[in-house]
Short mmCIF file of C-alpha atoms and ligand atoms in Angstrom, two decimals:
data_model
loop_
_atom_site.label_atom_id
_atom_site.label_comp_id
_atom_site.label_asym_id
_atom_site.label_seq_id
_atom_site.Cartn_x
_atom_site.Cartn_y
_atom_site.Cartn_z
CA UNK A 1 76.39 237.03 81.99
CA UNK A 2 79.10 236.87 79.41
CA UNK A 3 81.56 233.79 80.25
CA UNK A 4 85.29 235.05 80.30
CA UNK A 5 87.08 232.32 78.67
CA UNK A 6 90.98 232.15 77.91
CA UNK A 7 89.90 233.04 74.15
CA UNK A 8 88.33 236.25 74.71
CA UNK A 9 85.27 238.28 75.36
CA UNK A 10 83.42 238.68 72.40
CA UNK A 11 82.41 242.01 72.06
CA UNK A 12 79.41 242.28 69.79
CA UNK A 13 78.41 238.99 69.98
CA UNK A 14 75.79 238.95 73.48
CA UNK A 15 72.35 239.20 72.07
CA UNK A 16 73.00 238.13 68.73
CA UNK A 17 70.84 235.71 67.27
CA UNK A 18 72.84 233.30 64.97
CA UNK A 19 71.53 230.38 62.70
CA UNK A 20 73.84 227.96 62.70
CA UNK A 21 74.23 225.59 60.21
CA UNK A 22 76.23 222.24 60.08
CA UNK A 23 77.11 220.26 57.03
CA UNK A 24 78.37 216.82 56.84
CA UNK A 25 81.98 216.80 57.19
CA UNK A 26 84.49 215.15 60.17
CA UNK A 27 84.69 218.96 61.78
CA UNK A 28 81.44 219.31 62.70
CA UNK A 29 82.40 217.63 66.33
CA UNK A 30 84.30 221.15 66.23
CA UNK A 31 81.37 222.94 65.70
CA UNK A 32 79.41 221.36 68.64
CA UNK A 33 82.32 223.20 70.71
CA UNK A 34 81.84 226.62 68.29
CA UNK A 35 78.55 226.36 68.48
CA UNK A 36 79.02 226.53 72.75
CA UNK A 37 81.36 229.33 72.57
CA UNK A 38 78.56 231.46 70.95
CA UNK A 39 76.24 230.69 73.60
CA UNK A 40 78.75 231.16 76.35
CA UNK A 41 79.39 234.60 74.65
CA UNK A 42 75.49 235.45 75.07
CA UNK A 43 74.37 235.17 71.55
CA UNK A 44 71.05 233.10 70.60
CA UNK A 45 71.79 229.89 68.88
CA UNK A 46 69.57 228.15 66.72
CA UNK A 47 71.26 225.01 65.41
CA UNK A 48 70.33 222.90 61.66
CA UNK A 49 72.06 219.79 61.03
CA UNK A 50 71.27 218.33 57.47
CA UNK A 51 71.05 214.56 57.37
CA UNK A 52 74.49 213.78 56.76
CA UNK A 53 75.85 216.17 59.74
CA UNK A 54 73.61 213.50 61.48
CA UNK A 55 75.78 211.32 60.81
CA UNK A 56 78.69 212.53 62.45
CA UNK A 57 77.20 214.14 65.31
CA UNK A 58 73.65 214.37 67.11
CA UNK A 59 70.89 216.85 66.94
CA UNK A 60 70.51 216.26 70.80
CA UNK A 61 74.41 217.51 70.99
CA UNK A 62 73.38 220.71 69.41
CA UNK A 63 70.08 220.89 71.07
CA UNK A 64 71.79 220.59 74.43
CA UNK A 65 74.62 222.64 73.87
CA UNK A 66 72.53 225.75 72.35
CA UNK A 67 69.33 224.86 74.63
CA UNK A 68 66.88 224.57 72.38
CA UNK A 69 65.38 222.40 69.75
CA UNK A 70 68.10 221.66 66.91
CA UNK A 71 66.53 221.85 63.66
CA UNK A 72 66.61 218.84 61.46
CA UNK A 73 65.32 217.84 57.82
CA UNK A 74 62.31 216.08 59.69
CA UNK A 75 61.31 219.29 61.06
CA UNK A 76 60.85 220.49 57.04
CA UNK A 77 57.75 217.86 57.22
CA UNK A 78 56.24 219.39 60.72
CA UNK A 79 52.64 220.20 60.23
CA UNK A 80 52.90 221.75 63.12
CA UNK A 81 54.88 224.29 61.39
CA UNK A 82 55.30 224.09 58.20
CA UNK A 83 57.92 227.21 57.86
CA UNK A 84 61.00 226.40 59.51
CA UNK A 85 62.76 227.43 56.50
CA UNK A 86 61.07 230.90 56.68
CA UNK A 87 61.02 231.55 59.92
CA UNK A 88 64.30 230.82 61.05
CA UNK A 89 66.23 232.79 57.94
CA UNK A 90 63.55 235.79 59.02
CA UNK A 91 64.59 235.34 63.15
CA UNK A 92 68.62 234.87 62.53
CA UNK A 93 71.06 238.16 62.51
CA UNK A 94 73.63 236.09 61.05
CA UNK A 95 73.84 232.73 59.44
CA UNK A 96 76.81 230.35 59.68
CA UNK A 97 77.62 227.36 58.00
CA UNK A 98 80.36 225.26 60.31
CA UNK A 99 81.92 223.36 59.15
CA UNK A 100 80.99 224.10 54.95
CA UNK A 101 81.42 221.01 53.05
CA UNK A 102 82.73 220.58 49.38
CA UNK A 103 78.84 219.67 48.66
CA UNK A 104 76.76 222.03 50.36
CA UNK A 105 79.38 225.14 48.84
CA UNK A 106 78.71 223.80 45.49
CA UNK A 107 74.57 223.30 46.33
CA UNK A 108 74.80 226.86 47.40
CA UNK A 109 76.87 228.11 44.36
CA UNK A 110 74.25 227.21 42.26
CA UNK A 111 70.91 228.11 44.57
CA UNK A 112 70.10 224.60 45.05
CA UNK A 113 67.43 223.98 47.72
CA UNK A 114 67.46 220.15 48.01
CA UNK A 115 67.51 219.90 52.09
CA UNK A 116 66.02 222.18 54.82
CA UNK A 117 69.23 224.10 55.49
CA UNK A 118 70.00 224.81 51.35
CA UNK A 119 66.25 225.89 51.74
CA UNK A 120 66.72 228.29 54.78
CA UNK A 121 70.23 230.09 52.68
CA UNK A 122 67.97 230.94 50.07
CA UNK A 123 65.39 232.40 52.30
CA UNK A 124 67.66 234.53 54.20
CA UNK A 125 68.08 238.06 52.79
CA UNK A 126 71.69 238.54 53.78
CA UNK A 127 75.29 237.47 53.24
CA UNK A 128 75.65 233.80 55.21
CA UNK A 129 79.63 233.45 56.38
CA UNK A 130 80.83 229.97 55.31
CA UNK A 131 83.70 227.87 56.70
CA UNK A 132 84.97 225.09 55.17
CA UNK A 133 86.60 222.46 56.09
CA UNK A 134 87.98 219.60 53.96
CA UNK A 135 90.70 217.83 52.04
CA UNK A 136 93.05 219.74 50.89
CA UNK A 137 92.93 218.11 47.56
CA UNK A 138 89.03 218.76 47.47
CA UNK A 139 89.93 222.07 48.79
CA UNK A 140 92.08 222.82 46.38
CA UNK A 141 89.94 221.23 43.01
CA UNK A 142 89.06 223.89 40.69
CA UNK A 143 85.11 223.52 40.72
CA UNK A 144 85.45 223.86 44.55
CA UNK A 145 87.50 227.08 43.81
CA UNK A 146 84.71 228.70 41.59
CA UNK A 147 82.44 227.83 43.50
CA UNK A 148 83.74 229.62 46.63
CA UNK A 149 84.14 233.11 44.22
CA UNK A 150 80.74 232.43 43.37
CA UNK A 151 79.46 232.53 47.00
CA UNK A 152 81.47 235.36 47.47
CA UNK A 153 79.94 237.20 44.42
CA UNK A 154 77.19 236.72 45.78
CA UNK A 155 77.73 238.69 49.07
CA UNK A 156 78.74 235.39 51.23
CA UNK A 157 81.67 235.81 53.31
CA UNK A 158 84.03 232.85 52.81
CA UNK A 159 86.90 231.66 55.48
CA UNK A 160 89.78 230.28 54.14
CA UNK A 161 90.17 226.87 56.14
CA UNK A 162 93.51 226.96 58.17
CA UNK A 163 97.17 224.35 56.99
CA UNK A 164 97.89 221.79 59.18
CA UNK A 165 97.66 217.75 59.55
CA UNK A 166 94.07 216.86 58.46
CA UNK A 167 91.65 213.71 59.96
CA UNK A 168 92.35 212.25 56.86
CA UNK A 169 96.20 211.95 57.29
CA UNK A 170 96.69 214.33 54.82
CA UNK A 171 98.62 217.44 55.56
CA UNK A 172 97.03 220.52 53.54
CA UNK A 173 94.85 223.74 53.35
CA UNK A 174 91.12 222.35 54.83
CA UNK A 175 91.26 222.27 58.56
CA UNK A 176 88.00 224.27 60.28
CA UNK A 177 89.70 227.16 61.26
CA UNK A 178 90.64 227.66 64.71
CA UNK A 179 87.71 228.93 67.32
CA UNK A 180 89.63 232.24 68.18
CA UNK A 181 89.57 232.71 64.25
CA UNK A 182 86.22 231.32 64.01
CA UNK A 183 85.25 234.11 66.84
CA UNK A 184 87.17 236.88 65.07
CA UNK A 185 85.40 236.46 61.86
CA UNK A 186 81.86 235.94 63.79
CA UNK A 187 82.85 239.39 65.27
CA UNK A 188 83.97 241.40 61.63
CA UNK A 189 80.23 240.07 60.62
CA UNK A 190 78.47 241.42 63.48
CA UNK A 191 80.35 244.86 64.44
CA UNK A 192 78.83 248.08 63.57
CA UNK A 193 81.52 249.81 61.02
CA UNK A 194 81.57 253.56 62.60
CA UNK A 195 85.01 253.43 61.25
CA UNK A 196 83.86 253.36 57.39
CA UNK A 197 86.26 255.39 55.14
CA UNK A 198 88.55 256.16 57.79
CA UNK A 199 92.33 255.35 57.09
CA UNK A 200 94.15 253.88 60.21
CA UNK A 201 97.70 253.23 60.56
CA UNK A 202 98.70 250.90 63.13
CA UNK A 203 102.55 250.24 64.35
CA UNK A 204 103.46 246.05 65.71
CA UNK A 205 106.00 244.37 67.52
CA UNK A 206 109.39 244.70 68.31
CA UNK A 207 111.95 246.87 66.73
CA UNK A 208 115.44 244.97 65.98
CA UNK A 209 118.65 247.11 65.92
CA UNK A 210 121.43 245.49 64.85
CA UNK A 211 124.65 245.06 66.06
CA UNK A 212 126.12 243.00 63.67
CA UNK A 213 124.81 240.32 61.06
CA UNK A 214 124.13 238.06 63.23
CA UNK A 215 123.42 240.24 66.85
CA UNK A 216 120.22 242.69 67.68
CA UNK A 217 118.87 244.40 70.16
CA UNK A 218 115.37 243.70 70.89
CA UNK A 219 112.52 243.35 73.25
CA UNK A 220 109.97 241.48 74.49
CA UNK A 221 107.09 242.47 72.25
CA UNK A 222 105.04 239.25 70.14
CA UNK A 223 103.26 242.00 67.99
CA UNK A 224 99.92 240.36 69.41
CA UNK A 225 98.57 243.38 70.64
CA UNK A 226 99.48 245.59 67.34
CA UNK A 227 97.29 243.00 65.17
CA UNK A 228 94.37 242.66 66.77
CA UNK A 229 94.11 246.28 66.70
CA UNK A 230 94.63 245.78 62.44
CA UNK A 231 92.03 243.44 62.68
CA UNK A 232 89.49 245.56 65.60
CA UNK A 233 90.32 248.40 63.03
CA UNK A 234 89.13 246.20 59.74
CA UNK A 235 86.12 244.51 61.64
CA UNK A 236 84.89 248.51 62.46
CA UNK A 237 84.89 249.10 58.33
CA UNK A 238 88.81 251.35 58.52
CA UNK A 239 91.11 250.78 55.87
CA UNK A 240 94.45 249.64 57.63
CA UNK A 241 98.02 250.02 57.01
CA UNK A 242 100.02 247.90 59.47
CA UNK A 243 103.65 248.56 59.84
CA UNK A 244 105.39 245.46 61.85
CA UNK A 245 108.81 244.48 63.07
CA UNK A 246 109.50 241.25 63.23
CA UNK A 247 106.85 238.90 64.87
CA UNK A 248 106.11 235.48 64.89
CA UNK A 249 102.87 235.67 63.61
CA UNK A 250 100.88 235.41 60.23
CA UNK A 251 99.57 239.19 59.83
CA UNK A 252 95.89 239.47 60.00
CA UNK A 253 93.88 240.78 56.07
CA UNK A 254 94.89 244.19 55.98
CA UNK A 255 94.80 247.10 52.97
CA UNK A 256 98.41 246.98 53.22
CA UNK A 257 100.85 245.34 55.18
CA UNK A 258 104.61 246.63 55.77
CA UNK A 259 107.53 244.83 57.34
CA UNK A 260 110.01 246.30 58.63
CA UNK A 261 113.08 245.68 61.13
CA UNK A 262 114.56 248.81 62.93
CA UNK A 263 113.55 251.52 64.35
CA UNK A 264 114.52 253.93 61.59
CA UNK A 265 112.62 251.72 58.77
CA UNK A 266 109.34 251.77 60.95
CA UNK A 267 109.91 255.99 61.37
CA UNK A 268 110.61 255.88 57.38
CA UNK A 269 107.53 253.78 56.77
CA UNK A 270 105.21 256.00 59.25
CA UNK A 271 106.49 259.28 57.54
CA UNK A 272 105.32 257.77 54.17
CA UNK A 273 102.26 257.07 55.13
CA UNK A 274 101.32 259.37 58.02
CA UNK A 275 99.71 262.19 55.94
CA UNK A 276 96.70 260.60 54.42
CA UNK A 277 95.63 258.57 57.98
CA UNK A 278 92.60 259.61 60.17
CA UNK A 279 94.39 257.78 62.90
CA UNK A 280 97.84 256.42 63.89
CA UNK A 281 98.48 254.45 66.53
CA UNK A 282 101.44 253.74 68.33
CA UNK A 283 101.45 250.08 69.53
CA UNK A 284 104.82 249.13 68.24
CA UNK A 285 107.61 248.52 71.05
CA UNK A 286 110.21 250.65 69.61
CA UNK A 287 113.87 250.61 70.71
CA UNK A 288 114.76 253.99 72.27
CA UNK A 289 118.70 252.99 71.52
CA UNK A 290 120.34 251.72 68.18
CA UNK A 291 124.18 250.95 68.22
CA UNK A 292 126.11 253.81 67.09
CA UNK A 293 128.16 251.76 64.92
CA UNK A 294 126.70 248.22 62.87
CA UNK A 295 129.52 245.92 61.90
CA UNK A 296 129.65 244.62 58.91
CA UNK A 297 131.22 241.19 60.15
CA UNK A 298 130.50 239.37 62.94
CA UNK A 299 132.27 240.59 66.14
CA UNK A 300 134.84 237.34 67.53
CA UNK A 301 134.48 236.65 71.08
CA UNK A 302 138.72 236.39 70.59
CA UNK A 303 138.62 240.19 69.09
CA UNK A 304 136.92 241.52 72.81
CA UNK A 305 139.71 239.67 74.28
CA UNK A 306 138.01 238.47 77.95
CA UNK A 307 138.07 242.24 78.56
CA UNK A 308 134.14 242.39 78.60
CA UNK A 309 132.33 244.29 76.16
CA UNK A 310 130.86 248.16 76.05
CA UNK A 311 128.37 248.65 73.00
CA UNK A 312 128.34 252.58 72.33
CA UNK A 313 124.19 253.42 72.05
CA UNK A 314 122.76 256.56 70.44
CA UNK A 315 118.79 257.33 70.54
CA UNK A 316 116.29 256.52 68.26
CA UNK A 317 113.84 259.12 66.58
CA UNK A 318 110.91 259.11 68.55
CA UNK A 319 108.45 258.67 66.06
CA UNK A 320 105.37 258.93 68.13
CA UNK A 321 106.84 262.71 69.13
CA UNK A 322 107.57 263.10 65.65
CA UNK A 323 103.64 262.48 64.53
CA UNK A 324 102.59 264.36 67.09
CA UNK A 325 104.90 267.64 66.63
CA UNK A 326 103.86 267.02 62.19
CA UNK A 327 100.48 266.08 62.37
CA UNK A 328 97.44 267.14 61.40
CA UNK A 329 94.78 268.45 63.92
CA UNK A 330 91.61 266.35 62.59
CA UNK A 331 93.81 263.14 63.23
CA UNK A 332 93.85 261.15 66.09
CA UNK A 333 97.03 260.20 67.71
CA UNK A 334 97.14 256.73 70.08
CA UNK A 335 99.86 256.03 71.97
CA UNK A 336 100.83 253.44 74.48
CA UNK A 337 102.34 253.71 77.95
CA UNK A 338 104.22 250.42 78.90
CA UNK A 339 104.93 250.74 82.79
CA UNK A 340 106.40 248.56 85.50
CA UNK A 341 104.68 251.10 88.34
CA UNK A 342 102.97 253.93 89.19
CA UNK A 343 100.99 253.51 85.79
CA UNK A 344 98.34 256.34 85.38
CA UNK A 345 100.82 259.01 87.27
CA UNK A 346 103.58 258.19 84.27
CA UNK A 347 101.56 257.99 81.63
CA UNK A 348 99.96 261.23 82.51
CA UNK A 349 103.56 262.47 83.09
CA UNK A 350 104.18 260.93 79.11
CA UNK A 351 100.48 262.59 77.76
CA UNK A 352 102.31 266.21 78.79
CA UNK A 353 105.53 265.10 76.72
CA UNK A 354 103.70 263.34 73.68
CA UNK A 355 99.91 265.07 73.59
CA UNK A 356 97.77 262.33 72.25
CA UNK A 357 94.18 261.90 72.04
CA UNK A 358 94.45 258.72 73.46
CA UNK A 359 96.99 257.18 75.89
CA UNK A 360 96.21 253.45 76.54
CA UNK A 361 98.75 252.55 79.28
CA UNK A 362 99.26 249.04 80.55
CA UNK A 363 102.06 247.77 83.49
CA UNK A 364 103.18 245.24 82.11
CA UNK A 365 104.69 243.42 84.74
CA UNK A 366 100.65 242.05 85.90
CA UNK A 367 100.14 238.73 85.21
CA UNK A 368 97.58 238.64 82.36
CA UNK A 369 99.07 241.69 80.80
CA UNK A 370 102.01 243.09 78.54
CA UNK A 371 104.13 241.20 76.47
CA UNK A 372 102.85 237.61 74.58
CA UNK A 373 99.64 236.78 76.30
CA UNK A 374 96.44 236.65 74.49
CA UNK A 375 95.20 238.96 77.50
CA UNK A 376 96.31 242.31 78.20
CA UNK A 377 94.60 244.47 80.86
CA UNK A 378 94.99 248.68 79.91
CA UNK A 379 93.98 251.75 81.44
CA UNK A 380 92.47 254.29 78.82
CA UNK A 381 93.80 257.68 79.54
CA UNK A 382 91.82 260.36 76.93
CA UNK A 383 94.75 263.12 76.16
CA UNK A 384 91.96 266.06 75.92
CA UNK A 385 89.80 265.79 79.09
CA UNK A 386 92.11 263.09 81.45
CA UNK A 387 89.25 261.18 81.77
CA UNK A 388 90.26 257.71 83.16
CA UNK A 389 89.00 254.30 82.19
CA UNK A 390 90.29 251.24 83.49
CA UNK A 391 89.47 248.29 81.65
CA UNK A 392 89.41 244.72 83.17
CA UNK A 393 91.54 241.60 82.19
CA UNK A 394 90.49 240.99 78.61
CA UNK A 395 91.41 239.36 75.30
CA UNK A 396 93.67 241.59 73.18
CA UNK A 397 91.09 241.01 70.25
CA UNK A 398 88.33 242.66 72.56
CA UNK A 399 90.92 245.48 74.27
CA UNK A 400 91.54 246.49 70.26
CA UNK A 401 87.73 246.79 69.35
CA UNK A 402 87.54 249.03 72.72
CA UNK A 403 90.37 251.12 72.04
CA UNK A 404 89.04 251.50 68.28
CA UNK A 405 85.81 252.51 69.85
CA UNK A 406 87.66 254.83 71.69
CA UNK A 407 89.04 256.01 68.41
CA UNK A 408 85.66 256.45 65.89
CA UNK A 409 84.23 258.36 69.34
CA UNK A 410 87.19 261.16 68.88
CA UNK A 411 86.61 261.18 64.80
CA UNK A 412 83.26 261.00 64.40
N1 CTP B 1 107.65 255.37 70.82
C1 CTP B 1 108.01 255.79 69.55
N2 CTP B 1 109.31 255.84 69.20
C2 CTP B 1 110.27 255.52 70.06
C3 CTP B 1 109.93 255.08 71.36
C4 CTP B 1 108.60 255.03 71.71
O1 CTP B 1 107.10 256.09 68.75
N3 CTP B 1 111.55 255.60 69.68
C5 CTP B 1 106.21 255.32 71.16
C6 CTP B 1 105.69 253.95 71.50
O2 CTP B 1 105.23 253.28 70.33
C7 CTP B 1 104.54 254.24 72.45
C8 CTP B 1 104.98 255.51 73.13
O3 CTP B 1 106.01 256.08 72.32
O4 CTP B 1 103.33 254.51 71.76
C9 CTP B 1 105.53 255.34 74.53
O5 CTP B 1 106.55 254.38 74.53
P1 CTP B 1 107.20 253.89 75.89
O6 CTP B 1 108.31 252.93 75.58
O7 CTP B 1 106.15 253.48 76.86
O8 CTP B 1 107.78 255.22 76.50
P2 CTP B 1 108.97 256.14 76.11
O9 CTP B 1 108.42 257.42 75.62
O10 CTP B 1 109.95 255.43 75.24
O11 CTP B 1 109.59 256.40 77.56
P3 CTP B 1 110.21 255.34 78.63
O12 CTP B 1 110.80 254.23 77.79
O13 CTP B 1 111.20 256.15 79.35
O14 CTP B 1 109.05 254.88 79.48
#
């Protein structure tokens, strides 16, 4: 069974089998944990240290945490078998280097086979997905930099390392990336992509409506939910437009990213692009009220006088009514529901009033769901038939690649 963990699901992962490679840098006592997350997740692990990973962590780590043999140079010498660097290349759906050193990107930039692993990426007939992790200096040195456009020229898949405070002391660009990123880009590799040459535009996060320049209305949205479906939509081969009010968070590698702040920008920004899209979906948290009047200086508590203060609201556009009543009937419309009750009979009540093909609703007063979690747990509504699908509790990454499932089923 598939272990639910805090950091997700990992749809497409179970059943994978996944050559896993570890080079000799400080983050390879990540990996050891990386390297359990894809077994927890049901893939196959096969594990190959080279002989400086060695020295930072053990072959018997690996070998226990993946439960089975972790490959070493010394096996290259087994007469036994005498094709480890053939046969495992041949077995592997996908092969990972964690944590990619400054030395073994540069062997592998130039087709060096020196060691068993540098042997086993030339014997493997697809693209490998590297991630380094170094100094950021090292990171940043110009040989390391062609060398990375190399590997990508080459059909590797390279993952920028993540900023932060480094083992070294340093601070700088050359940390592993984190294991939910590490997962997500493990996922993109392994999805099927029945979402190639489709255009999907997805709407994040809050609105903000001002009151004056230094007031807003708001709500409670992180945008969390909006860009995992940007990046479920990416992973499944779609090329994304994501519109976003303000969030807190660094937007995921889209076609084209859009920022925006009210409610009226975000309609503006939709109408723009709304034409060309195979799919729009509604995630943003829209405000349904804007102050009638913005100030242009800051209101003084003195000016209210004690007397308590009355802000005059008028309605947004709806812009999900407003696809829905200008679109086009080959696109697919997604909209959510965000209830505090009665959640299928109001978002049914909300499917007669906006007609989408989809209707994922969500309540999200349930602990586990709604506004910033990681988690969220929906109920799929399809706008056509009714049909009913209640999803359990799940990482928002894996909730997106269902919905987006949901979404190539209605196009394709
Ligand atoms: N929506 C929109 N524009 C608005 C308000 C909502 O496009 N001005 C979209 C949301 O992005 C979501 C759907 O409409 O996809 C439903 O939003 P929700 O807030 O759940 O419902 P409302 O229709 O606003 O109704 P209510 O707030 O009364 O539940």
């Amino acid at each position: 069974m598939v272990e639910r963990t805090p950091w997700g699901n990992g749809i497409g992962i179970a059943g994978k089998k996944i050559l896993f490679g570890v080079t000799g840098g400080i983050a390879s006592y990540k990996a050891a944990y990386y390297c359990r997350g894809l077994k927890g997740f049901g893939a196959e692990v096969s594990p190959v240290l080279t002989e400086n990973a060695r020295r930072f962590v053990t072959e018997l780590t690996f070998s226990a945490l993946s439960g089975v043999h972790a490959t070493t140079g010394a096996d290259a010498f087994d007469p036994g078998n005498p094709f480890h660097h053939i046969d495992l290349p041949r077995w592997a759906d996908l092969f990972v280097i964690c944590p990619a050193t400054a030395n073994f990107i540069g062997k592998a930039a130039a087709g060096i086979a020196d060691d068993l692993l540098s042997t086993m990426l030339l014997a493997y007939r697809g693209g490998a997905i590297f991630f380094p992790a170094m100094n950021g200096a090292m990171y940043e040195n110009p040989a390391v930099k062609r060398n990375i456009e190399t590997l990508t020229s080459l059909g590797h898949t390279v993952v920028e390392p993540e900023s932060g405070p480094m083992a070294c002391g340093e601070e700088g660009r050359g940390r592993l990336v984190s294991f939910d990123a590490f997962i997500h880009a493990i996922q993109s590799a392994l999805l099927p992509k029945p979402l190639k040459q489709k255009k999907v535009l997805i709407t994040a996060g809050p609105t903000r409506e001002p009151i004056d320049p230094v007031r807003y209305i708001s709500n409670r949205s992180s945008g969390k939910m909006g860009f995992e479906l940007a990046w479920a939509a990416k992973s499944l081969g779609a090329s994304v437009v994501l519109v976003s009010g303000p969030t807190c968070l660094s937007p995921p590698k889209v076609d084209e990213f859009v920022s925006v702040e009210t409610a009226e920008e975000m309609l503006n920004a939709v109408k723009m692009h709304k034409d060309r899209m195979d799919c729009i979906i509604m995630a943003a948290a829209v405000a349904d009220f804007t102050p009638r009047e913005r100030l242009a200086k800051k209101l003084k508590k003195d000016a209210v006088g004690g007397m308590g203060l009355a802000l005059s609201l008028q309605e947004t556009t709806d812009i999900l009514d407003y696809i829905l009543k200008n679109r086009s009937t080959k696109q697919c419309i997604v909209g959510f529901s965000a209830e505090t009750g009665d959640l299928v009979k109001n978002a049914l009540k909300k499917i007669e009033k906006k007609p989408v093909d989809i209707m994922v609703a969500n309540n999200v007063t349930e602990p586990g769901a709604g506004f910033d979690v990681d988690t969220n747990k929906v109920t799929l509504i399809m706008g056509k038939t009714k049909e009913i699908e209640e999803l359990p509790i799940m990482h928002k990454a894996d909730v997106a690649l269902r919905i987006l499932h949901k979404v190539a089923e209605v196009l394709n």
